[in-house]
Structure formats: structure tokens, C-alpha cells
Short mmCIF file of C-alpha atoms and ligand atoms in Angstrom, two decimals:
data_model
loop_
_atom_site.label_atom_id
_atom_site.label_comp_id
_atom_site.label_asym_id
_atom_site.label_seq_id
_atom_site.Cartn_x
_atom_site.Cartn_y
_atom_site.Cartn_z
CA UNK A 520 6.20 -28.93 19.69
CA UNK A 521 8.68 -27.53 17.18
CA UNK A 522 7.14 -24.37 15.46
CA UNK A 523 6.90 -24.67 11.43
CA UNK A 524 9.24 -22.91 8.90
CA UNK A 525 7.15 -20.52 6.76
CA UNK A 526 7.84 -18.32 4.06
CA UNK A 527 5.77 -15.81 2.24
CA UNK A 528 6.99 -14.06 -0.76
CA UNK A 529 4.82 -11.06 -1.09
CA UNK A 530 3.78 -9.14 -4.23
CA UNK A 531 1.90 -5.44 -4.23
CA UNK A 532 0.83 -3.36 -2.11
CA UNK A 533 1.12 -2.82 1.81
CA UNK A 534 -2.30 -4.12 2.29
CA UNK A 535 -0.51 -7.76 0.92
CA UNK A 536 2.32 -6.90 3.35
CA UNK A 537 0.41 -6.97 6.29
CA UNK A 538 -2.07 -10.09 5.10
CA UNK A 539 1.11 -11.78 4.85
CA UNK A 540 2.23 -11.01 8.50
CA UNK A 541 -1.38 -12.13 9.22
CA UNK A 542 -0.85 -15.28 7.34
CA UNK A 543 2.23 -15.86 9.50
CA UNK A 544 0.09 -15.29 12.51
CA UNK A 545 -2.94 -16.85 12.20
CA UNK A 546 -0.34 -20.39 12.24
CA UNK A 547 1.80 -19.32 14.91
CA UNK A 548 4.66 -20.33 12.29
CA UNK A 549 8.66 -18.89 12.66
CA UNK A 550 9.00 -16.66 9.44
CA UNK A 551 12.34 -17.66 7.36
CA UNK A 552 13.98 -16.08 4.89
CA UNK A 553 14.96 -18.71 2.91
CA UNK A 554 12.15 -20.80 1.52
CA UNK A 555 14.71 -24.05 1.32
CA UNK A 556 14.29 -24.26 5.28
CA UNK A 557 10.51 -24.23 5.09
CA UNK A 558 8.15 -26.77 5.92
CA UNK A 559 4.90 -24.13 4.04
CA UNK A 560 5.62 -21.76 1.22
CA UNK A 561 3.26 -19.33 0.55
CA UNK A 562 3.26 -16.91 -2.36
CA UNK A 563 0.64 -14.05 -1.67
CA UNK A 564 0.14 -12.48 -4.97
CA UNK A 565 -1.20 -8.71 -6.61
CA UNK A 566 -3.42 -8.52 -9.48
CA UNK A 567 -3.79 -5.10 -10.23
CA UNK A 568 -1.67 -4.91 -13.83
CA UNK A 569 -1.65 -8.00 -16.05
CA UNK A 570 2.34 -7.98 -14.95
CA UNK A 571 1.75 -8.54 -11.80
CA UNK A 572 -0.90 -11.59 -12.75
CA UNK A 573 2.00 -12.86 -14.65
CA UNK A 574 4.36 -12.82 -11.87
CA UNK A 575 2.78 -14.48 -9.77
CA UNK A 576 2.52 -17.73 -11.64
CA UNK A 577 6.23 -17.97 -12.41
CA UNK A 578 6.75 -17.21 -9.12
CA UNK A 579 5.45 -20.06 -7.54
CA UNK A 580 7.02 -22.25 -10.29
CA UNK A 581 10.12 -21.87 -8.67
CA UNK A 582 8.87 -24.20 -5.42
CA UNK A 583 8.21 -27.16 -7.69
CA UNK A 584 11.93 -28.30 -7.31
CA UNK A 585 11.82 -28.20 -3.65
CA UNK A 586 8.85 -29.66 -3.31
CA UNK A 587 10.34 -32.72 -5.21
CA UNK A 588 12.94 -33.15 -2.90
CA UNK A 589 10.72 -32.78 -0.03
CA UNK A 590 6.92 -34.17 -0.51
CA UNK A 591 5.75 -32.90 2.69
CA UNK A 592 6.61 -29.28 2.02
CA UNK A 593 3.46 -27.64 1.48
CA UNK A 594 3.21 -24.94 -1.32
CA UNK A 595 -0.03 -22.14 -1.53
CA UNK A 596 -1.15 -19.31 -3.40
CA UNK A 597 -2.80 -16.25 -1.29
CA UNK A 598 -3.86 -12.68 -2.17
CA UNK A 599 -5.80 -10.98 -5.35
CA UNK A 600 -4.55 -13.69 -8.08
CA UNK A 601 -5.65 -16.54 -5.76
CA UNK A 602 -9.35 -14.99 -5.36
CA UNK A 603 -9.08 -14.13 -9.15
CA UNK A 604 -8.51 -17.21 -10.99
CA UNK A 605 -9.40 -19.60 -7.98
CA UNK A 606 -9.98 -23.36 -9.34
CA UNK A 607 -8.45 -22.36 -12.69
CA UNK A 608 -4.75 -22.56 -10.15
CA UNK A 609 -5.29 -25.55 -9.05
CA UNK A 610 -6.07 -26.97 -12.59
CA UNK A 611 -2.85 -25.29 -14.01
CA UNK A 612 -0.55 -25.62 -11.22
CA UNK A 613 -0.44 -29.44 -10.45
CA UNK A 614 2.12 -29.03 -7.51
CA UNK A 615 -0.09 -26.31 -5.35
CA UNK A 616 -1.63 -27.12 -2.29
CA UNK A 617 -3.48 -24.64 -1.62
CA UNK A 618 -5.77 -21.07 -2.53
CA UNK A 619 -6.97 -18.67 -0.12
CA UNK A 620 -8.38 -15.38 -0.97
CA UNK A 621 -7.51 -11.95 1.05
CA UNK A 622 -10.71 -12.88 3.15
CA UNK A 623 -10.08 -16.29 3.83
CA UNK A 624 -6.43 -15.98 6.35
CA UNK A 625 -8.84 -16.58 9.67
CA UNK A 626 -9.48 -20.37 7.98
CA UNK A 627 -5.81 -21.32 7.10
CA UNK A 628 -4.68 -23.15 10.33
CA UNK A 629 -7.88 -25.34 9.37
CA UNK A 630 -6.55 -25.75 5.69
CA UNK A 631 -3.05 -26.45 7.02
CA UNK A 632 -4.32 -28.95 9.32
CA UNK A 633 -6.51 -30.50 7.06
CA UNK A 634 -3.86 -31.29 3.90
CA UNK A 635 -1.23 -32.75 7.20
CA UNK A 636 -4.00 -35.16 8.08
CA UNK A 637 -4.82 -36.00 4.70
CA UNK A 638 -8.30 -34.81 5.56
CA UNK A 639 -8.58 -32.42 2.69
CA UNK A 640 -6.61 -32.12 -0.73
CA UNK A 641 -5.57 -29.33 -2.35
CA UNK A 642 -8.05 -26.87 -0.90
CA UNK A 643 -9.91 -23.90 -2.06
CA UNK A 644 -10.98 -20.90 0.13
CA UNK A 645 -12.64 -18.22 -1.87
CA UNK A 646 -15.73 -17.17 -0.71
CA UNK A 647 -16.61 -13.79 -0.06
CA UNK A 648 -19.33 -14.61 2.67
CA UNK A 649 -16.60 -14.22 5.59
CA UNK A 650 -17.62 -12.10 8.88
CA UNK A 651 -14.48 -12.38 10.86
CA UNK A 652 -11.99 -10.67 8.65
CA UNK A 653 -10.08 -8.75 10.98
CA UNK A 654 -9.86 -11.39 13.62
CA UNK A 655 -6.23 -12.47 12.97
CA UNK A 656 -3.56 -9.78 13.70
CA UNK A 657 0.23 -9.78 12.00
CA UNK A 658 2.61 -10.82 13.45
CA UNK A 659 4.42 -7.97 14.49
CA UNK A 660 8.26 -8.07 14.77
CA UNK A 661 9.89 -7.08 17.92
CA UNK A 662 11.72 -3.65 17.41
CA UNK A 663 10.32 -2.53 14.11
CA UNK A 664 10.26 1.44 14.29
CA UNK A 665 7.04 1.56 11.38
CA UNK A 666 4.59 -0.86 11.13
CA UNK A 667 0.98 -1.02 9.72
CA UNK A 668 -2.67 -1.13 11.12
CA UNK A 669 -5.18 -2.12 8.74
CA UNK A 670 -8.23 -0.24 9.40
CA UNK A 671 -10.44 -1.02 6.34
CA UNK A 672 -10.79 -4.19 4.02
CA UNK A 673 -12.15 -4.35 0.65
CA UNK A 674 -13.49 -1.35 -1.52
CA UNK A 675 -16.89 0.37 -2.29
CA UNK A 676 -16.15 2.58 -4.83
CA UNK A 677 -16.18 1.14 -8.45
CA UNK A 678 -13.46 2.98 -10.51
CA UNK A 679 -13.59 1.30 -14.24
CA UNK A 680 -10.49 0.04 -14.30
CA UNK A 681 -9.84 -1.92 -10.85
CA UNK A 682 -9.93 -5.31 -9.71
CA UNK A 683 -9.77 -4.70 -6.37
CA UNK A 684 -13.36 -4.43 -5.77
CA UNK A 685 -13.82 -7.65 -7.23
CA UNK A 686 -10.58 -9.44 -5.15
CA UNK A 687 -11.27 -7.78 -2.19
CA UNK A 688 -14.85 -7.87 -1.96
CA UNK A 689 -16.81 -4.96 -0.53
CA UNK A 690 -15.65 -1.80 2.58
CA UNK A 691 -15.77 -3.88 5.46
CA UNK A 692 -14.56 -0.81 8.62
CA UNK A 693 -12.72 -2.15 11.36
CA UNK A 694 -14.07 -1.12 14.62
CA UNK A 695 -11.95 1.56 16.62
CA UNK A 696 -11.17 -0.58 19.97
CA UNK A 697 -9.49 -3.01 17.81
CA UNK A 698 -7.44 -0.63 15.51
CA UNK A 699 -6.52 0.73 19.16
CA UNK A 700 -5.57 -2.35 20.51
CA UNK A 701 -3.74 -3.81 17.40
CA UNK A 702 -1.95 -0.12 18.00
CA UNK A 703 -0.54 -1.22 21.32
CA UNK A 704 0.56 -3.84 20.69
CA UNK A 705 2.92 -2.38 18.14
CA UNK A 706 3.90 0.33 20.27
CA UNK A 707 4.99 -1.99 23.25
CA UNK A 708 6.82 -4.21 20.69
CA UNK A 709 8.54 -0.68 20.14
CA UNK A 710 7.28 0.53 17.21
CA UNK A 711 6.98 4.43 17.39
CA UNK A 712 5.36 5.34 13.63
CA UNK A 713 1.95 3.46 12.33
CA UNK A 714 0.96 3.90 8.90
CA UNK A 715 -2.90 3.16 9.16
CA UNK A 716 -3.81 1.61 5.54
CA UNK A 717 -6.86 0.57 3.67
CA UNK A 718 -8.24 0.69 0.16
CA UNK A 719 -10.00 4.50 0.98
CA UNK A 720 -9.07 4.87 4.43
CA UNK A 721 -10.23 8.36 4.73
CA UNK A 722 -13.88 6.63 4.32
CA UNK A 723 -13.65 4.82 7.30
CA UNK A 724 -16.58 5.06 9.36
CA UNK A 725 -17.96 2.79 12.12
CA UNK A 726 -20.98 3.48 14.22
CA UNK A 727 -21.01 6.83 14.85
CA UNK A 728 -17.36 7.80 14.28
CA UNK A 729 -16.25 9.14 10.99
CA UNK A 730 -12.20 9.06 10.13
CA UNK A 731 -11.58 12.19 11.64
CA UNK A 732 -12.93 10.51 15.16
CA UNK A 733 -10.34 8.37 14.42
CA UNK A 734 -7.71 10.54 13.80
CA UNK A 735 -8.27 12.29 16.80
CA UNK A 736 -8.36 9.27 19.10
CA UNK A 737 -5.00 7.89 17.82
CA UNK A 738 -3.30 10.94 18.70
CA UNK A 739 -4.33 9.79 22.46
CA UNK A 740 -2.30 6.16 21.98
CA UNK A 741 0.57 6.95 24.49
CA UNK A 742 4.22 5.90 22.62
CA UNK A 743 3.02 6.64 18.84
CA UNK A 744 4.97 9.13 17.80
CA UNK A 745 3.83 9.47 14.80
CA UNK A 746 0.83 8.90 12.57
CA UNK A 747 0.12 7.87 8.65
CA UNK A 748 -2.89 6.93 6.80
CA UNK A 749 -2.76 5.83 3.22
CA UNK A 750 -4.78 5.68 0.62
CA UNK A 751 -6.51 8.23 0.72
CA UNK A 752 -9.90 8.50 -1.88
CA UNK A 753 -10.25 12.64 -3.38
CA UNK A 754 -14.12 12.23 -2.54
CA UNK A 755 -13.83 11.59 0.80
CA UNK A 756 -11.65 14.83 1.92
CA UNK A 757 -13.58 16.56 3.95
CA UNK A 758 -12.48 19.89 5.91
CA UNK A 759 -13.29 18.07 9.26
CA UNK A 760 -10.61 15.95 8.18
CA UNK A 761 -8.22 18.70 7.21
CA UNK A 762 -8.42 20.38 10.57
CA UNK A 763 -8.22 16.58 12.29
CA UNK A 764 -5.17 16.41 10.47
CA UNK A 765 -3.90 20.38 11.20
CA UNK A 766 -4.46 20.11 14.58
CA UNK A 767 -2.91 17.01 15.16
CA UNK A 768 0.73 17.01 16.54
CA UNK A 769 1.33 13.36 15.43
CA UNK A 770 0.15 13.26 11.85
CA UNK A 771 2.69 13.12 9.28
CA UNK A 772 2.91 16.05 7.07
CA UNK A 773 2.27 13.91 3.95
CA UNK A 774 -0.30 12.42 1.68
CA UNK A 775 -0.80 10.40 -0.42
CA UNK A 776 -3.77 11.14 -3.42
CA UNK A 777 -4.26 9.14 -5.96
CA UNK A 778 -5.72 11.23 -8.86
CA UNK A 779 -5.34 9.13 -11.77
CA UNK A 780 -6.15 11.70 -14.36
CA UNK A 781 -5.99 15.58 -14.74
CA UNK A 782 -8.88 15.31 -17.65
CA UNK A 783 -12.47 15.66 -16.80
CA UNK A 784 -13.66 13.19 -19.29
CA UNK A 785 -11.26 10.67 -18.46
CA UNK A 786 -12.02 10.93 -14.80
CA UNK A 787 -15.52 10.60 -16.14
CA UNK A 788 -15.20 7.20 -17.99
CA UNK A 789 -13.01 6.25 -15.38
CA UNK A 790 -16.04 6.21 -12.45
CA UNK A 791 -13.76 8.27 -10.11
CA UNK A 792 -16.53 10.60 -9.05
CA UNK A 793 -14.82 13.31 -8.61
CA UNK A 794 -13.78 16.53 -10.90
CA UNK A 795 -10.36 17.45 -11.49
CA UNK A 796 -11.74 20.91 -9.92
CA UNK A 797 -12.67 19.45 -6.92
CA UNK A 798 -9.12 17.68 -6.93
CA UNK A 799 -7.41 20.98 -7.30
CA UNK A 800 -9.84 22.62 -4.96
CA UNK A 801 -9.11 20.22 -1.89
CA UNK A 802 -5.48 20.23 -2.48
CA UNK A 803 -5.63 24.14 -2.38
CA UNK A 804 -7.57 23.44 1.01
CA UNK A 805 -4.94 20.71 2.20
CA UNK A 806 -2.59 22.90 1.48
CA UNK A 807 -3.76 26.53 3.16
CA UNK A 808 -4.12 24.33 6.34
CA UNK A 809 -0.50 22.65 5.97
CA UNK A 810 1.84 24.86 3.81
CA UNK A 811 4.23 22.11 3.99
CA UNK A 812 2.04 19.39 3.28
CA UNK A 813 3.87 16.86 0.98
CA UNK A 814 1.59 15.12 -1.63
CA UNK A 815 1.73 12.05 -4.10
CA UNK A 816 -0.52 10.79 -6.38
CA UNK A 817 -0.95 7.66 -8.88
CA UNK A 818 -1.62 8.44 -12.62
CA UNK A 819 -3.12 5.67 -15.00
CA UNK A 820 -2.04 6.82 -18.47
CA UNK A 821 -4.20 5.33 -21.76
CA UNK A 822 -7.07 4.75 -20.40
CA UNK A 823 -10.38 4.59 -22.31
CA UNK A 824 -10.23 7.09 -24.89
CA UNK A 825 -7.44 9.62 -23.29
CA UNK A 826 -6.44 12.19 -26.09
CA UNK A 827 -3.54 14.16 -26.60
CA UNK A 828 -5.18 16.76 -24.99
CA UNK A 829 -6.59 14.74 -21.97
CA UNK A 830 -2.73 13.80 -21.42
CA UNK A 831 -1.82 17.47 -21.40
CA UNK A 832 -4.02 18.00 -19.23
CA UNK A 833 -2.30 15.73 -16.81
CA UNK A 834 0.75 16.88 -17.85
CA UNK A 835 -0.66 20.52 -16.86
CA UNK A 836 -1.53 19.06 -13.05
CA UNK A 837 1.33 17.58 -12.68
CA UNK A 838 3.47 20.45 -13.61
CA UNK A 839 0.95 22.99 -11.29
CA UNK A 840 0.98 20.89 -8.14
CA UNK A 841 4.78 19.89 -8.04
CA UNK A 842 4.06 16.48 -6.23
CA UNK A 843 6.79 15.25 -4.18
CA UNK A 844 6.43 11.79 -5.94
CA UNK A 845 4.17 10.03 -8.71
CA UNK A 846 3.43 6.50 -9.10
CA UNK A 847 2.15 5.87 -12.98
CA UNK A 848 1.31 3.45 -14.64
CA UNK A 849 -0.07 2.12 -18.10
CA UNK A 850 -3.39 1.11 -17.91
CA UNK A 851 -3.93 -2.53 -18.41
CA UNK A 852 -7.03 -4.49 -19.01
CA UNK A 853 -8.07 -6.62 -15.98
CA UNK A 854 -10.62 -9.14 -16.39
CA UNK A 855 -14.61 -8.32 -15.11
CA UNK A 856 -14.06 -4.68 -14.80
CA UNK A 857 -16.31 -2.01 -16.64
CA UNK A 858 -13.05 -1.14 -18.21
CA UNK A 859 -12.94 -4.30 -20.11
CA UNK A 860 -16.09 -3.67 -22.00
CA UNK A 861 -14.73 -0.67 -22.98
CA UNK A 862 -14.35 -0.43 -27.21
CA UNK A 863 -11.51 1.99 -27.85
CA UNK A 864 -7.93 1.53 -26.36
CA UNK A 865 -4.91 3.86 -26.72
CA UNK A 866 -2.57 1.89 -28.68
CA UNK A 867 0.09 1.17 -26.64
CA UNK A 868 2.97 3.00 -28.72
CA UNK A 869 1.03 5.87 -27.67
CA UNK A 870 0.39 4.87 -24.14
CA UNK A 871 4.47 4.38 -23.34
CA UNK A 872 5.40 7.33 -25.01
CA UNK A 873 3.05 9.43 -22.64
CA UNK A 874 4.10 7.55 -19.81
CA UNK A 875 7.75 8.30 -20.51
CA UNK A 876 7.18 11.77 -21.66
CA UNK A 877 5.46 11.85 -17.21
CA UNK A 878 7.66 10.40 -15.91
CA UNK A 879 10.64 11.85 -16.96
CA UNK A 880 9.10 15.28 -16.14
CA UNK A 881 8.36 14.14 -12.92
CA UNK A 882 12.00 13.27 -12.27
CA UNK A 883 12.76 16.50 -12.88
CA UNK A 884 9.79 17.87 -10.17
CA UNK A 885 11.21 15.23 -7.71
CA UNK A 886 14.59 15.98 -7.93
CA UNK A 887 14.37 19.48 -7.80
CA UNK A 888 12.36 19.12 -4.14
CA UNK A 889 14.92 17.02 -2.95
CA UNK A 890 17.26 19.68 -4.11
CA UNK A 891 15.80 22.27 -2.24
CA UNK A 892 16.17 20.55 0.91
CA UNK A 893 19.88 20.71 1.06
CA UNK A 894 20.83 22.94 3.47
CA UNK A 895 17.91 22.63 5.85
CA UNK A 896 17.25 20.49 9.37
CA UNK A 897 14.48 17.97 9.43
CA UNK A 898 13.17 16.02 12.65
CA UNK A 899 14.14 12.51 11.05
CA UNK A 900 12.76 9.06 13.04
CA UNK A 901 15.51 6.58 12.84
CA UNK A 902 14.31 3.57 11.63
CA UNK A 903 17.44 1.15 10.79
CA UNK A 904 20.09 0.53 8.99
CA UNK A 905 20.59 1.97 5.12
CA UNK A 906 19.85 -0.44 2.52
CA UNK A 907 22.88 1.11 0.23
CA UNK A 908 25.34 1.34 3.18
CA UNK A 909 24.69 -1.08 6.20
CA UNK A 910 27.44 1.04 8.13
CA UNK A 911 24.48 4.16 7.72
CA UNK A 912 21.08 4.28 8.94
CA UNK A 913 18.20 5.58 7.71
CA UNK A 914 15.09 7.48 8.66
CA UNK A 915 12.48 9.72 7.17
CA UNK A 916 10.52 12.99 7.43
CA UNK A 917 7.53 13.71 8.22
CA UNK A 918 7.31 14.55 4.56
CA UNK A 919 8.19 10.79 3.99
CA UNK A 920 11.47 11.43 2.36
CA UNK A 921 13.77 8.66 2.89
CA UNK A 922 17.06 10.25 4.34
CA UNK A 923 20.65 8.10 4.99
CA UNK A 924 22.66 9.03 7.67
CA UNK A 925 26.48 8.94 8.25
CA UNK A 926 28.54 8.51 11.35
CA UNK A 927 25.90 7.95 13.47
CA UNK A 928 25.56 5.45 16.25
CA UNK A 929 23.03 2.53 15.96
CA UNK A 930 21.91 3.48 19.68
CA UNK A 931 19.91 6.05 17.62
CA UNK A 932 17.30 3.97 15.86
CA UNK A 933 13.63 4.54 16.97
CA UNK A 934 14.36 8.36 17.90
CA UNK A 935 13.40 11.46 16.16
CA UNK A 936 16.89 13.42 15.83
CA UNK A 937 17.18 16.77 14.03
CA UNK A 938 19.51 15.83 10.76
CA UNK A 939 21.05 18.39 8.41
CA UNK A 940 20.37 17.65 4.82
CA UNK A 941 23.94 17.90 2.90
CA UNK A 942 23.20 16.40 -0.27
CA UNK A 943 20.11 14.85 -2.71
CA UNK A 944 19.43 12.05 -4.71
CA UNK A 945 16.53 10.81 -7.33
CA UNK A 946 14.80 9.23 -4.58
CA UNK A 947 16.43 10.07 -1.09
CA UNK A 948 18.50 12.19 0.90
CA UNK A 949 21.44 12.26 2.62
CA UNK A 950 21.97 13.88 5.85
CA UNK A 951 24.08 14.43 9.37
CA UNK A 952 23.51 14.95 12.53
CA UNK A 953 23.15 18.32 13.11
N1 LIG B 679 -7.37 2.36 -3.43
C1 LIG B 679 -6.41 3.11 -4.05
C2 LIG B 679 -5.40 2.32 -4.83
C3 LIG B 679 -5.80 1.13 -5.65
S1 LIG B 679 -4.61 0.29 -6.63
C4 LIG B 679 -7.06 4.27 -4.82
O1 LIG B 679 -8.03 4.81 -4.39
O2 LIG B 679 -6.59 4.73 -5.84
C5 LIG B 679 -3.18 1.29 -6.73
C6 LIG B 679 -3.02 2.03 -8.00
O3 LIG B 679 -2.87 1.13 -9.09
C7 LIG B 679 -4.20 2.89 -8.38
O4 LIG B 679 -4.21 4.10 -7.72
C8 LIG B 679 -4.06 3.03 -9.87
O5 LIG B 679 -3.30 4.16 -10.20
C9 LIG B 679 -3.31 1.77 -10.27
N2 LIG B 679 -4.19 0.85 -11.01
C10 LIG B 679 -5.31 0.24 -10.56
N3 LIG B 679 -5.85 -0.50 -11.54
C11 LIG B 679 -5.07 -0.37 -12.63
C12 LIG B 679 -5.12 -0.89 -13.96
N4 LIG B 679 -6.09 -1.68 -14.36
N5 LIG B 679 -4.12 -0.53 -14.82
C13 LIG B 679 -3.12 0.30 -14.43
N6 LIG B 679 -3.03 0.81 -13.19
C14 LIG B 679 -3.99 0.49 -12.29
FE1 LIG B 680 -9.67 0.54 -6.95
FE2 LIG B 680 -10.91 2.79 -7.11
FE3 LIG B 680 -11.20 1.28 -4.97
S1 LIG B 680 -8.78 2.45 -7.64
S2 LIG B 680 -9.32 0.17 -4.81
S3 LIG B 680 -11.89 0.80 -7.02
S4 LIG B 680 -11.01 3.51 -5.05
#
């Protein structure tokens, strides 16, 4: 039997990435990259900002043509919006076939079968109540130098502000033998880097093994050459992880800590459970273990009742800690969450300029650590070809700076190679061999 067309267009973070691999997966379907050859289109959304809601929704609208011209093409929404606004799609969206939640991908070959054989109609799967969440895998591509092993679903920790508690339902840890075994598979299809992801990873417990366990056993997987984890929660840094992670030849030099505020009380209102000198305290830590330990963070600006001086606060940690790169963001008002409840917002005049006043600082901070790096050798794995110049390739650091090589033959991708950095850019490098 002919295998089915199916495209995904994927929205947010790497956690969607990899659902919609598993998506792919779980129907045995050929991925395309054009959605007019598909026979299922699948749109697997993010609702962390309202923009993202928003995008979503218009994204999908795009389909209706082509389902018009083809009435067995079958159209569904996946991911956080799906769980979200559930039946409210449906109602709205008179041309989809189909919702699924993140926990729902193990029951769409059953959805897919039933709308072909007119068994079911425009389905819903939403519930919350599923055991088997990890038992699809991605599909993983053949050759891919970096790929992704979900370790953790959902999240336990209630920060004020987040939906993804409520789209992604509670921690659910993923038992070691599988996380192993998803691992080699990716290795034998020759991937060489794994970026181990999940809402809090560094929480990840199962039976008896906490994440440094972990660690330590995935050093042992034969082929990786190198390890990532990501995202990591401040709570949960322990110094049994640090010394995991120091003594550890295959863990990346990098990490990534989301920190969201430099301001006591806003870290307060915000439910992060952590203080900012605990934050400063474990990055000293991090640090005194890895002196070349590259951090990021994310940084909501506006929320609650952040004050000049709560921004300059942030401002201050920013401006102390020199992270390699920061991801901010306005805050924005997602429905269900403690946040909403909240009286007092910071008008959003107020909230841009402070977010422009960061982030142009941070260019600064960013470019100036690229800058530094001219001059030096890195061990850089080759992952592919450069996105600006397909006659390049690129690679990255351990630091996870993204570097683009010239004159360099393509029989190099998928090895570490030492590479002279000769010049830097906003957000990448550019380098020879040395
Ligand atoms: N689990 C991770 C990331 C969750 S979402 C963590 O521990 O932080 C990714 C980032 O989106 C967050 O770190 C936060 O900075 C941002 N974010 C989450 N909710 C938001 C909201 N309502 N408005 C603006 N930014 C938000
Ligand atoms: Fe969201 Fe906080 Fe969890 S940012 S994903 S509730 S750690």
C-alpha cells in the first residue's frame, strides 16, 4: 500500500518539534514539504504568547483552498492551542477535521482511520487521562547530525504566568531504558549530538535515579558524541548535577536558564520559587566548576507589578552575568493562569520600551562574546550545510554558537574538526579550518 503524504507545520518550541516527528510516526506517513502533495495536513500549534494563539488560527486558514479542490484531504490542529480551546476549533473552523492535544499522538492512527471510514467526524482528543505518552517515537531522519530525546512531558511547577501546565498536563518522567533506546536509535541513524529536552528536565527523576543518574548513564551510549539537556528549572540545580555535568566528557559546555526576572518581588508574584540570590549563587557554582560554561536565559518583562526599579534590577543581572544569549519577551495574558487574576498590568508603552531598552543591551553583550572569539580554535561538529550560503556548512560549539564554514568539503559533516574563528556576527560565527 502506498504510504500517505503528510505535512506538519510546526509552531514553538522543540518539545512541538519532536511531537510533530512523533505525529509523523505514530502513522507511518512520508513527510512532504509541500502541503499541496498531501493527503493529511496537520498544523501543531504553541500557545505560550497570545501571538502565537493568533498564529495558529490563520495558519490553518490557509488549507481551506486546498481542501476545496481536494475533499478527501484531511486537515487537523495538534499541540497547546488544540488542548486550549478544544471544541471552541471545531465550532470556529468549519473545514478542520480534527484536534488532538500534546497527549493524545498515541490515538491518531485511530482518528485517521476513523474520519477515512466515515466512522467518526471531526474528532476531538483532549483528555488528559492518557498513560502511554511516550509510546510513539519520532520519526527520526536518516543522517541528521542533532536530534532530540524527550525525556519529560508536561510540567509541575506552577509559575503565574504559563500555560503550559495547563496544555501539557502534569511531569510525567520517561523511564531511562527507553530514553536509552530512543538514543540508539538516533545514533545508528547517524546522529552524533542529542539534545535531551523537557519542560524542567533537570527534575527528571524515575525510580530511584535522579537526572544526574541520567547524565551519567548517557555518557555510556557508544556513538554520542555529544550531550545537551534543555530547559533547565534554577530550583532544581543541584551540585550533584554540577559535578555530573564537570565530569562528563560529552556534555556540552552550555546552558540554558531561564530566569525570567532579576527582582525578588517579581520572582515572587511570579511563583518561580526561587531567589534571584540563589540564581546568582548557582550560576557562581556552575561556573567555578566550568569556567567556560556558556549560559542563556529567558526574561519576561511587565509582568505583574514590575517597577522601574524591578527592571533595573534585571537590567543589573543581565549586565553582571554577560549571558551568551537572551530570549525576552513581553508578558502576555494567557487564559486560566494565576497571572490572569492578577489586577495591575504594566501598560504596555512601558512594557516595549523596557524590552527594547534589554534587548538592545543585550546585543551589545552578545556581540561582544562573539567578538572575542575571533582569533581562537573551537572543536566544531559539522552538522550541514549553511542556511546563508549552501556552498558553506555549518556546525557549532560546544558553547552552542552557530559557526559557518568556508572551503570545506561536505565529506566533513557529522565530525568534530578544530575551526579557526576569523570573523563574528550578531548571531554566528564564521570560521576555517584550521
Ligand atoms: N519550561 C521552561 C520554559 C517554558 S516556556 C521554563 O522553565 O522556563 C518558554 C519561555 O516563554 C519561558 O521561559 C518564558 O520566558 C516565556 N513565557 C512563558 N509564558 C509567558 C507569557 N505568558 N508571556 C510571555 N512570555 C512567556
Ligand atoms: Fe511554565 Fe514555569 Fe513550567 S515557565 S513550563 S510553569 S517551569
Amino acid at each position: 500500500m502506498k504510504k500517505e503524504n503528510i505535512f506538519v507545520e510546526t509552531y514553538g518550541c522543540q518539545m512541538n518539534e519532536y511531537d510533530s516527528d512523533r505525529i509523523i510516526n505514530s502513522l507511518g506517513a512520508n513527510p512532504v514539504s509541500d502541503a499541496k502533495s498531501a493527503d493529511i495536513i496537520i498544523v501543531n500549534t504553541c500557545a505560550i504568547r497570545e501571538k502565537a494563539d493568533h498564529k495558529a488560527i490563520s495558519a490553518t486558514g490557509k488549507y481551506q483552498k486546498l481542501k476545496k479542490e481536494n475533499p478527501n484531504l484531511i486537515i487537523g490542529m495538534s499541540g497547546c492551542v488544540a488542548q486550549l480551546y478544544g471544541k471552541k476549533l471545531l465550532k470556529d473552523i468549519p473545514y478542520l477535521d480534527f484536534v488532538l492535544g500534546p497527549r493524545g499522538i498515541p490515538k491518531l492512527p485511530e482518528i485517521i482511520k476513523g474520519i477515512k471510514d466515515g466512522t467518526s467526524h471531526r474528532t476531538i482528543e483532549t483528555s488528559m487521562d492518557v498513560q502511554d505518552v511516550f509510546d510513539v517515537n519520532p520519526y527520526h531522519q536518516e543522517g541528521k547530525i542533532s536530534g532530540f530525546v524527550s525525556i519529560q512531558q508536561g510540567c509541575n511547577k506552577r509559575c503565574a504566568y504559563c500555560i503550559v501546565p495547563t496544555t501539557r498536563g502534569n511531569e510525567i518522567n520517561r523511564p531511562m531504558k527507553d530514553i536509552l533506546e530512543e538514543s540508539r536509535i538516533l545514533i545508528s541513524k547517524g546522529a552524533k549530538e542529542i539534545t535531551y529536552i523537557g519542560q524542567t528536565v533537570n527534575s527528571w527523576k524515575y525510580e530511584k535515579l535522579k537526572f544526574y543518574d541520567l547524565l551519567n548513564h548517557l555518557q555510556e551510549l557508544e556513538g554520542l558524541e555529544r550531550i545537551r539537556f534543555t530547559t533547565s528549572f534554577p530550583r532544581d540545580i543541584t551540585s550533584k548535577m554540577i559535578s555530573s555535568m564537570k565530569n562528563n566528557n560529552k556534555v556540552c559546555r552550555q546552558l540554558h536558564l531561564p530566569v525570567q526576572s532579576g527582582s525578588n518581588d517579581v520572582l515572587k508574584e511570579m511563583n518561580r520559587t526561587y531567589s534571584i540570590e540563589w540564581y546568582r549563587d548557582s550560576i557562581l557554582k556552575l561556573k567555578e566548576a566550568m569556567p567556560d560554561l556558556a549560559l542563556s536565559t529567558d526574561i519576561i518583562i511587565g509582568f505583574g507589578n514590575e517597577s522601574d526599579n524591578d527592571f533595573e534590577q534585571t537590567m543589573n543581572l543581565i549586565n553582571d552575568i554577560k549571558f551568551d544569549t537572551v530570549y525576552s519577551f513581553k508578558y502576555s495574558v494567557r487564559p486560566g493562569t494565576p497571572g490572569e487574576k492578577m489586577k495591575f498590568h504594566v501598560p504596555d508603552k512601558v512594557a516595549s520600551e523596557r524590552l527594547q531598552i534589554l534587548q538592545s543591551r543585550q546585543r551589545e553583550i552578545t556581540l561582544q562574546s562573539n567578538v572575542e572569539k575571533v582569533g581562537k580554535i573551537f572543536n566544531v561538529l559539522i552538522e550541514g550545510r549553511s542556511k546563508q550560503n549552501p556552498d558553506d556548512l555549518f556546525g557549532r560549539t560546544t558553547h552552542n554558537k552557530v559557526v559557518n564554514i568556508k572551503d570545506i568539503d561536505a565529506k566533513n559533516i557529522g565530525k568534530i574538526l578544530k575551526i579557526k574563528i576569523i570573523d563574528a556576527m550578531q548571531n554566528s560565527l564564521v570560521g576555517e579550518l584550521n
